[in-house]
Amino acid sequence: PKRVVDISPPTSTGEDVRLHECSDGEVGTYVCLSHCWGRFQPLQTTRENLHAWKANIPWAQVPQTFRDAVFVTRRLGFRFLWIDSLCIVQDDKQDWEEQAPLMWSIYSNATLTLAATRCGDCRDTLLPQLQRTVHGRSATGHPIALAARNYPLLSRAWVFQERLISRRVVHFGHDELFWECMEGTKCECSSLNPRPRGTKSTRYRAGKAPLAEKSLQEIWYELVREYTNLRLTFASDRAAALQGLAEEMRQQRKSEYTCGIWHDSLLADLAWFVSNPLARDKEWASVDEGHFPSWSWCSVNTRCNY
């Protein structure tokens, strides 16, 4: 990546993390963090603090999720950590336009992605709390035990491609860790299907072996169905948050791509429809009038199907 956070071991004076700007041709191994921004905006790199943070990012300002990611990354023996809000200059339109299309490459080339799956925003701890059940009594006095899992990260549209593109992911849940890679999934509670996610597995193997069951066109339709059911903070990001998956598929399909539509399946791709018939007009009105063409599913802000 253009920038990474250097998390070299702390010195005698305390924590010492800094922004490292990579030189041309510089290579190395790094870990990515996938997290929810939430209502509480995380620590951000801006044009004003960019120069200062190359020397030191004040540890007192680092939110809990980022601190835990630094701790885990160090324990795993890595020196560099990529966090979107720190490694992309957030108030620099040119830097954003350069870096956003490259995120698919950043996540796919990371050795590992740490997913803050349990965290609603970066104030939450990354580490499981080991509270597997809540005990109580029903209205009639009978004892009950309830186990509930809510994973805010998995509802976010930007995270969709981060998860699919990453080679290896460690998810941090409320009471356990679970693992996801090209070969399969594994969790501590043994309730996950151990096989790899169908879309992810087929997509990654497409260029290496004959497609066994699904065509690239069918895989794309699956991606769109899942993706359009997820949430975006900024509706205008509807195309950008899937651009990485589109770029990877473009390399396999050898076809042109425009606003969610592939040229080699143009007529079929135009046959999308809003799949939530109960949605009110205002809920799936144009995302941003004039921002996307009306013939693209990117122009509506609701779940779409084919």
Tab-separated table of C-alpha atoms in Angstrom:
chain	number	residue	atom	x	y	z
A	1	PRO	CA	0.000	0.000	0.000
A	2	LYS	CA	0.961	3.659	-0.314
A	3	ARG	CA	0.969	3.963	3.486
A	4	VAL	CA	0.953	1.557	6.440
A	5	VAL	CA	1.072	2.029	10.204
A	6	ASP	CA	4.479	1.054	11.617
A	7	ILE	CA	3.759	-0.648	14.940
A	8	SER	CA	7.328	-1.487	15.949
A	9	PRO	CA	7.546	-2.665	19.583
A	10	PRO	CA	7.060	0.103	22.169
A	11	THR	CA	10.120	1.948	23.447
A	12	SER	CA	11.067	2.728	27.043
A	13	THR	CA	9.096	5.971	26.742
A	14	GLY	CA	5.873	4.140	25.944
A	15	GLU	CA	3.839	3.308	22.867
A	16	ASP	CA	5.253	4.510	19.583
A	17	VAL	CA	3.281	4.015	16.370
A	18	ARG	CA	3.724	6.075	13.240
A	19	LEU	CA	2.556	6.383	9.673
A	20	HIS	CA	5.021	4.912	7.192
A	21	GLU	CA	4.860	6.202	3.614
A	22	CYS	CA	6.222	3.536	1.290
A	23	SER	CA	8.822	4.374	-1.320
A	24	ASP	CA	8.534	3.231	-4.942
A	25	GLY	CA	9.271	-0.458	-5.223
A	26	GLU	CA	9.212	-1.069	-1.466
A	27	VAL	CA	7.676	-4.431	-0.539
A	28	GLY	CA	6.828	-6.151	2.715
A	29	THR	CA	4.230	-8.152	4.626
A	30	TYR	CA	1.357	-6.459	6.425
A	31	VAL	CA	-1.954	-7.095	8.169
A	32	CYS	CA	-5.254	-5.305	7.405
A	33	LEU	CA	-7.971	-4.227	9.833
A	34	SER	CA	-11.612	-4.399	8.715
A	35	HIS	CA	-13.868	-2.360	10.999
A	36	CYS	CA	-17.084	-0.308	11.276
A	37	TRP	CA	-16.726	3.439	11.474
A	38	GLY	CA	-20.121	3.787	13.156
A	39	ARG	CA	-21.458	7.073	14.472
A	40	PHE	CA	-18.240	7.702	16.353
A	41	GLN	CA	-15.707	8.701	13.728
A	42	PRO	CA	-12.421	6.859	14.182
A	43	LEU	CA	-8.997	8.400	14.340
A	44	GLN	CA	-8.307	9.857	10.899
A	45	THR	CA	-5.362	11.058	8.870
A	46	THR	CA	-5.900	14.513	7.387
A	47	ARG	CA	-3.758	16.890	5.384
A	48	GLU	CA	-3.145	18.822	8.602
A	49	ASN	CA	-1.743	15.921	10.672
A	50	LEU	CA	-0.183	13.808	7.895
A	51	HIS	CA	3.357	15.131	8.364
A	52	ALA	CA	3.247	14.930	12.185
A	53	TRP	CA	1.945	11.355	12.160
A	54	LYS	CA	4.886	10.181	10.120
A	55	ALA	CA	6.879	10.847	13.297
A	56	ASN	CA	4.309	9.706	15.878
A	57	ILE	CA	0.604	9.013	16.217
A	58	PRO	CA	-0.335	9.984	19.810
A	59	TRP	CA	-1.267	6.762	21.588
A	60	ALA	CA	-3.751	8.615	23.808
A	61	GLN	CA	-5.827	9.367	20.697
A	62	VAL	CA	-5.823	5.779	19.380
A	63	PRO	CA	-9.296	4.187	19.910
A	64	GLN	CA	-9.680	0.785	21.555
A	65	THR	CA	-10.296	-1.293	18.407
A	66	PHE	CA	-7.121	0.100	16.817
A	67	ARG	CA	-5.129	-0.513	20.029
A	68	ASP	CA	-6.285	-4.133	20.122
A	69	ALA	CA	-5.393	-4.548	16.431
A	70	VAL	CA	-1.884	-3.259	17.180
A	71	PHE	CA	-1.590	-5.706	20.092
A	72	VAL	CA	-2.742	-8.716	18.030
A	73	THR	CA	-0.593	-7.786	15.025
A	74	ARG	CA	2.505	-7.510	17.226
A	75	ARG	CA	1.790	-10.829	18.922
A	76	LEU	CA	1.561	-12.449	15.493
A	77	GLY	CA	4.994	-11.093	14.649
A	78	PHE	CA	4.115	-8.446	12.049
A	79	ARG	CA	5.408	-4.879	11.937
A	80	PHE	CA	2.961	-3.172	9.571
A	81	LEU	CA	-0.804	-2.676	9.871
A	82	TRP	CA	-3.147	-1.119	7.278
A	83	ILE	CA	-6.186	0.794	8.609
A	84	ASP	CA	-8.279	2.693	6.081
A	85	SER	CA	-8.949	5.798	8.184
A	86	LEU	CA	-5.239	6.197	8.938
A	87	CYS	CA	-3.653	5.129	5.648
A	88	ILE	CA	-5.892	7.171	3.334
A	89	VAL	CA	-5.924	10.956	3.787
A	90	GLN	CA	-9.598	11.468	4.532
A	91	ASP	CA	-9.953	15.123	3.520
A	92	ASP	CA	-7.863	14.813	0.361
A	93	LYS	CA	-10.157	14.088	-2.616
A	94	GLN	CA	-7.246	13.186	-4.885
A	95	ASP	CA	-5.746	10.741	-2.385
A	96	TRP	CA	-9.153	9.109	-1.874
A	97	GLU	CA	-9.757	8.759	-5.615
A	98	GLU	CA	-6.312	7.168	-6.005
A	99	GLN	CA	-6.575	4.789	-3.047
A	100	ALA	CA	-10.238	3.672	-3.083
A	101	PRO	CA	-9.919	1.679	-6.352
A	102	LEU	CA	-6.797	-0.018	-4.954
A	103	MET	CA	-8.423	-1.386	-1.795
A	104	TRP	CA	-9.140	-4.729	-3.492
A	105	SER	CA	-5.396	-5.075	-4.086
A	106	ILE	CA	-4.560	-3.984	-0.547
A	107	TYR	CA	-6.842	-6.571	1.071
A	108	SER	CA	-6.013	-9.373	-1.364
A	109	ASN	CA	-2.264	-8.956	-0.844
A	110	ALA	CA	-2.405	-8.732	2.953
A	111	THR	CA	-1.100	-11.785	4.799
A	112	LEU	CA	-4.107	-11.609	7.124
A	113	THR	CA	-7.202	-9.480	7.759
A	114	LEU	CA	-8.354	-8.849	11.317
A	115	ALA	CA	-12.134	-8.368	11.255
A	116	ALA	CA	-13.677	-6.394	14.130
A	117	THR	CA	-16.871	-8.361	13.537
A	118	ARG	CA	-18.372	-7.760	16.987
A	119	CYS	CA	-17.656	-4.005	17.097
A	120	GLY	CA	-20.242	-1.344	16.280
A	121	ASP	CA	-17.546	1.313	16.178
A	122	CYS	CA	-13.865	1.675	17.035
A	123	ARG	CA	-14.499	2.362	20.733
A	124	ASP	CA	-15.320	-1.337	21.288
A	125	THR	CA	-12.690	-3.852	22.233
A	126	LEU	CA	-11.673	-6.272	19.530
A	127	LEU	CA	-11.192	-9.125	21.990
A	128	PRO	CA	-13.996	-11.582	22.876
A	129	GLN	CA	-15.598	-11.159	26.285
A	130	LEU	CA	-16.368	-14.858	26.897
A	131	GLN	CA	-19.983	-14.186	27.852
A	132	ARG	CA	-21.634	-17.015	25.996
A	133	THR	CA	-25.144	-16.862	27.472
A	134	VAL	CA	-27.468	-14.610	29.436
A	135	HIS	CA	-29.408	-16.343	32.210
A	136	GLY	CA	-32.772	-15.228	33.573
A	137	ARG	CA	-36.390	-16.190	34.127
A	138	SER	CA	-39.459	-16.005	31.925
A	139	ALA	CA	-42.642	-14.112	32.865
A	140	THR	CA	-43.932	-17.329	34.431
A	141	GLY	CA	-40.778	-17.812	36.474
A	142	HIS	CA	-39.147	-20.567	34.463
A	143	PRO	CA	-35.351	-20.348	34.102
A	144	ILE	CA	-34.121	-19.461	30.603
A	145	ALA	CA	-30.747	-19.131	28.941
A	146	LEU	CA	-30.324	-17.003	25.840
A	147	ALA	CA	-27.360	-16.869	23.485
A	148	ALA	CA	-27.485	-14.007	20.963
A	149	ARG	CA	-24.878	-12.897	18.474
A	150	ASN	CA	-24.981	-9.575	16.649
A	151	TYR	CA	-22.189	-8.824	14.190
A	152	PRO	CA	-22.485	-5.183	13.009
A	153	LEU	CA	-19.495	-5.469	10.670
A	154	LEU	CA	-21.168	-8.050	8.435
A	155	SER	CA	-24.037	-5.657	7.613
A	156	ARG	CA	-21.742	-3.049	6.043
A	157	ALA	CA	-21.412	-2.831	2.254
A	158	TRP	CA	-17.752	-1.737	2.230
A	159	VAL	CA	-16.847	-4.785	4.309
A	160	PHE	CA	-18.460	-7.170	1.796
A	161	GLN	CA	-15.595	-6.991	-0.683
A	162	GLU	CA	-12.987	-6.765	2.081
A	163	ARG	CA	-14.174	-10.124	3.370
A	164	LEU	CA	-14.380	-11.812	-0.033
A	165	ILE	CA	-11.075	-10.487	-1.327
A	166	SER	CA	-9.008	-11.203	1.791
A	167	ARG	CA	-7.099	-14.483	1.597
A	168	ARG	CA	-7.359	-15.154	5.331
A	169	VAL	CA	-9.647	-13.535	7.910
A	170	VAL	CA	-9.787	-13.847	11.673
A	171	HIS	CA	-13.199	-12.660	12.897
A	172	PHE	CA	-13.421	-11.394	16.460
A	173	GLY	CA	-16.865	-12.313	17.829
A	174	HIS	CA	-18.478	-11.614	21.179
A	175	ASP	CA	-17.346	-14.847	22.762
A	176	GLU	CA	-15.093	-16.569	20.236
A	177	LEU	CA	-12.808	-16.239	17.245
A	178	PHE	CA	-13.660	-17.704	13.873
A	179	TRP	CA	-11.505	-18.235	10.826
A	180	GLU	CA	-12.299	-17.874	7.127
A	181	CYS	CA	-10.024	-18.617	4.172
A	182	MET	CA	-10.058	-20.118	0.678
A	183	GLU	CA	-10.195	-23.663	2.059
A	184	GLY	CA	-12.990	-23.283	4.577
A	185	THR	CA	-14.274	-21.801	7.824
A	186	LYS	CA	-13.740	-22.774	11.442
A	187	CYS	CA	-15.123	-21.502	14.730
A	188	GLU	CA	-14.731	-22.340	18.397
A	189	CYS	CA	-18.429	-23.210	18.822
A	190	SER	CA	-18.331	-25.694	15.889
A	191	SER	CA	-21.635	-24.357	14.510
A	192	LEU	CA	-20.298	-22.935	11.228
A	193	ASN	CA	-20.373	-24.850	7.978
A	194	PRO	CA	-16.715	-25.893	7.548
A	195	ARG	CA	-16.827	-25.554	3.762
A	196	PRO	CA	-15.634	-22.320	2.147
A	197	ARG	CA	-18.211	-19.694	1.227
A	198	GLY	CA	-19.467	-20.717	-2.206
A	199	THR	CA	-19.100	-17.342	-3.893
A	200	LYS	CA	-15.669	-16.756	-2.447
A	201	SER	CA	-14.340	-20.207	-3.209
A	202	THR	CA	-15.605	-20.316	-6.793
A	203	ARG	CA	-14.416	-16.812	-7.560
A	204	TYR	CA	-10.907	-17.450	-6.313
A	205	ARG	CA	-10.571	-20.732	-8.122
A	206	ALA	CA	-12.032	-19.449	-11.388
A	207	GLY	CA	-8.702	-18.555	-12.948
A	208	LYS	CA	-6.908	-21.641	-11.654
A	209	ALA	CA	-9.276	-24.500	-12.464
A	210	PRO	CA	-12.403	-25.077	-14.547
A	211	LEU	CA	-15.537	-23.653	-12.969
A	212	ALA	CA	-17.385	-26.618	-11.553
A	213	GLU	CA	-20.906	-25.271	-11.077
A	214	LYS	CA	-21.344	-21.547	-11.628
A	215	SER	CA	-20.441	-19.212	-14.446
A	216	LEU	CA	-18.820	-15.852	-13.753
A	217	GLN	CA	-22.093	-14.214	-14.761
A	218	GLU	CA	-24.009	-16.216	-12.140
A	219	ILE	CA	-21.392	-15.409	-9.514
A	220	TRP	CA	-21.766	-11.698	-10.269
A	221	TYR	CA	-25.537	-11.889	-9.816
A	222	GLU	CA	-25.008	-13.558	-6.433
A	223	LEU	CA	-22.637	-10.784	-5.424
A	224	VAL	CA	-25.099	-8.059	-6.418
A	225	ARG	CA	-27.983	-9.729	-4.546
A	226	GLU	CA	-25.952	-9.937	-1.342
A	227	TYR	CA	-24.248	-6.584	-1.703
A	228	THR	CA	-27.390	-4.514	-2.337
A	229	ASN	CA	-28.892	-5.851	0.900
A	230	LEU	CA	-26.121	-4.216	2.940
A	231	ARG	CA	-25.817	-0.714	4.375
A	232	LEU	CA	-23.730	2.251	3.228
A	233	THR	CA	-23.116	5.444	5.179
A	234	PHE	CA	-22.837	7.354	1.901
A	235	ALA	CA	-25.181	6.091	-0.816
A	236	SER	CA	-22.944	7.673	-3.452
A	237	ASP	CA	-20.360	4.946	-2.625
A	238	ARG	CA	-22.668	2.275	-4.075
A	239	ALA	CA	-20.409	1.571	-7.057
A	240	ALA	CA	-17.076	2.280	-5.349
A	241	ALA	CA	-17.621	-0.211	-2.511
A	242	LEU	CA	-17.889	-3.055	-5.044
A	243	GLN	CA	-15.191	-1.807	-7.421
A	244	GLY	CA	-12.552	-4.190	-6.082
A	245	LEU	CA	-14.637	-7.285	-6.809
A	246	ALA	CA	-15.504	-5.874	-10.220
A	247	GLU	CA	-11.829	-5.331	-11.035
A	248	GLU	CA	-10.926	-8.858	-10.028
A	249	MET	CA	-13.765	-10.290	-12.090
A	250	ARG	CA	-12.825	-8.087	-15.050
A	251	GLN	CA	-9.436	-9.776	-15.132
A	252	GLN	CA	-11.174	-13.145	-15.436
A	253	ARG	CA	-14.043	-12.191	-17.754
A	254	LYS	CA	-11.961	-10.000	-20.087
A	255	SER	CA	-15.014	-7.784	-20.514
A	256	GLU	CA	-15.729	-4.086	-20.019
A	257	TYR	CA	-17.668	-3.014	-16.929
A	258	THR	CA	-19.806	0.091	-16.405
A	259	CYS	CA	-21.804	0.930	-13.253
A	260	GLY	CA	-22.632	-2.664	-12.325
A	261	ILE	CA	-23.268	-3.828	-15.913
A	262	TRP	CA	-20.996	-6.135	-17.928
A	263	HIS	CA	-20.730	-5.683	-21.685
A	264	ASP	CA	-20.542	-9.438	-22.384
A	265	SER	CA	-23.932	-9.997	-20.689
A	266	LEU	CA	-25.464	-6.588	-21.340
A	267	LEU	CA	-29.083	-7.547	-22.007
A	268	ALA	CA	-29.338	-9.957	-19.071
A	269	ASP	CA	-27.604	-7.493	-16.741
A	270	LEU	CA	-30.157	-4.794	-17.586
A	271	ALA	CA	-32.936	-7.125	-16.394
A	272	TRP	CA	-32.481	-6.259	-12.724
A	273	PHE	CA	-35.401	-5.308	-10.509
A	274	VAL	CA	-36.032	-4.051	-6.989
A	275	SER	CA	-36.621	-7.238	-5.001
A	276	ASN	CA	-38.337	-5.641	-2.008
A	277	PRO	CA	-41.922	-4.986	-3.165
A	278	LEU	CA	-42.818	-3.409	0.198
A	279	ALA	CA	-40.218	-0.672	-0.122
A	280	ARG	CA	-41.744	2.795	-0.340
A	281	ASP	CA	-40.709	4.976	-3.240
A	282	LYS	CA	-38.610	7.226	-1.040
A	283	GLU	CA	-36.643	4.240	0.272
A	284	TRP	CA	-35.364	3.239	-3.139
A	285	ALA	CA	-35.434	6.539	-4.965
A	286	SER	CA	-32.377	7.595	-6.914
A	287	VAL	CA	-29.259	7.428	-4.738
A	288	ASP	CA	-28.037	10.719	-6.109
A	289	GLU	CA	-29.854	12.190	-9.067
A	290	GLY	CA	-27.448	12.291	-11.976
A	291	HIS	CA	-24.723	10.376	-10.094
A	292	PHE	CA	-25.575	6.997	-11.657
A	293	PRO	CA	-27.481	6.216	-14.871
A	294	SER	CA	-31.072	5.101	-14.317
A	295	TRP	CA	-30.459	1.791	-16.146
A	296	SER	CA	-27.979	0.707	-13.436
A	297	TRP	CA	-28.903	-0.940	-10.130
A	298	CYS	CA	-26.411	1.490	-8.574
A	299	SER	CA	-29.062	4.194	-9.032
A	300	VAL	CA	-31.398	2.755	-6.384
A	301	ASN	CA	-30.764	2.297	-2.696
A	302	THR	CA	-32.376	-1.046	-1.943
A	303	ARG	CA	-31.937	-4.762	-2.588
A	304	CYS	CA	-31.872	-5.782	-6.249
A	305	ASN	CA	-32.296	-9.087	-8.031
A	306	TYR	CA	-32.222	-10.462	-11.598
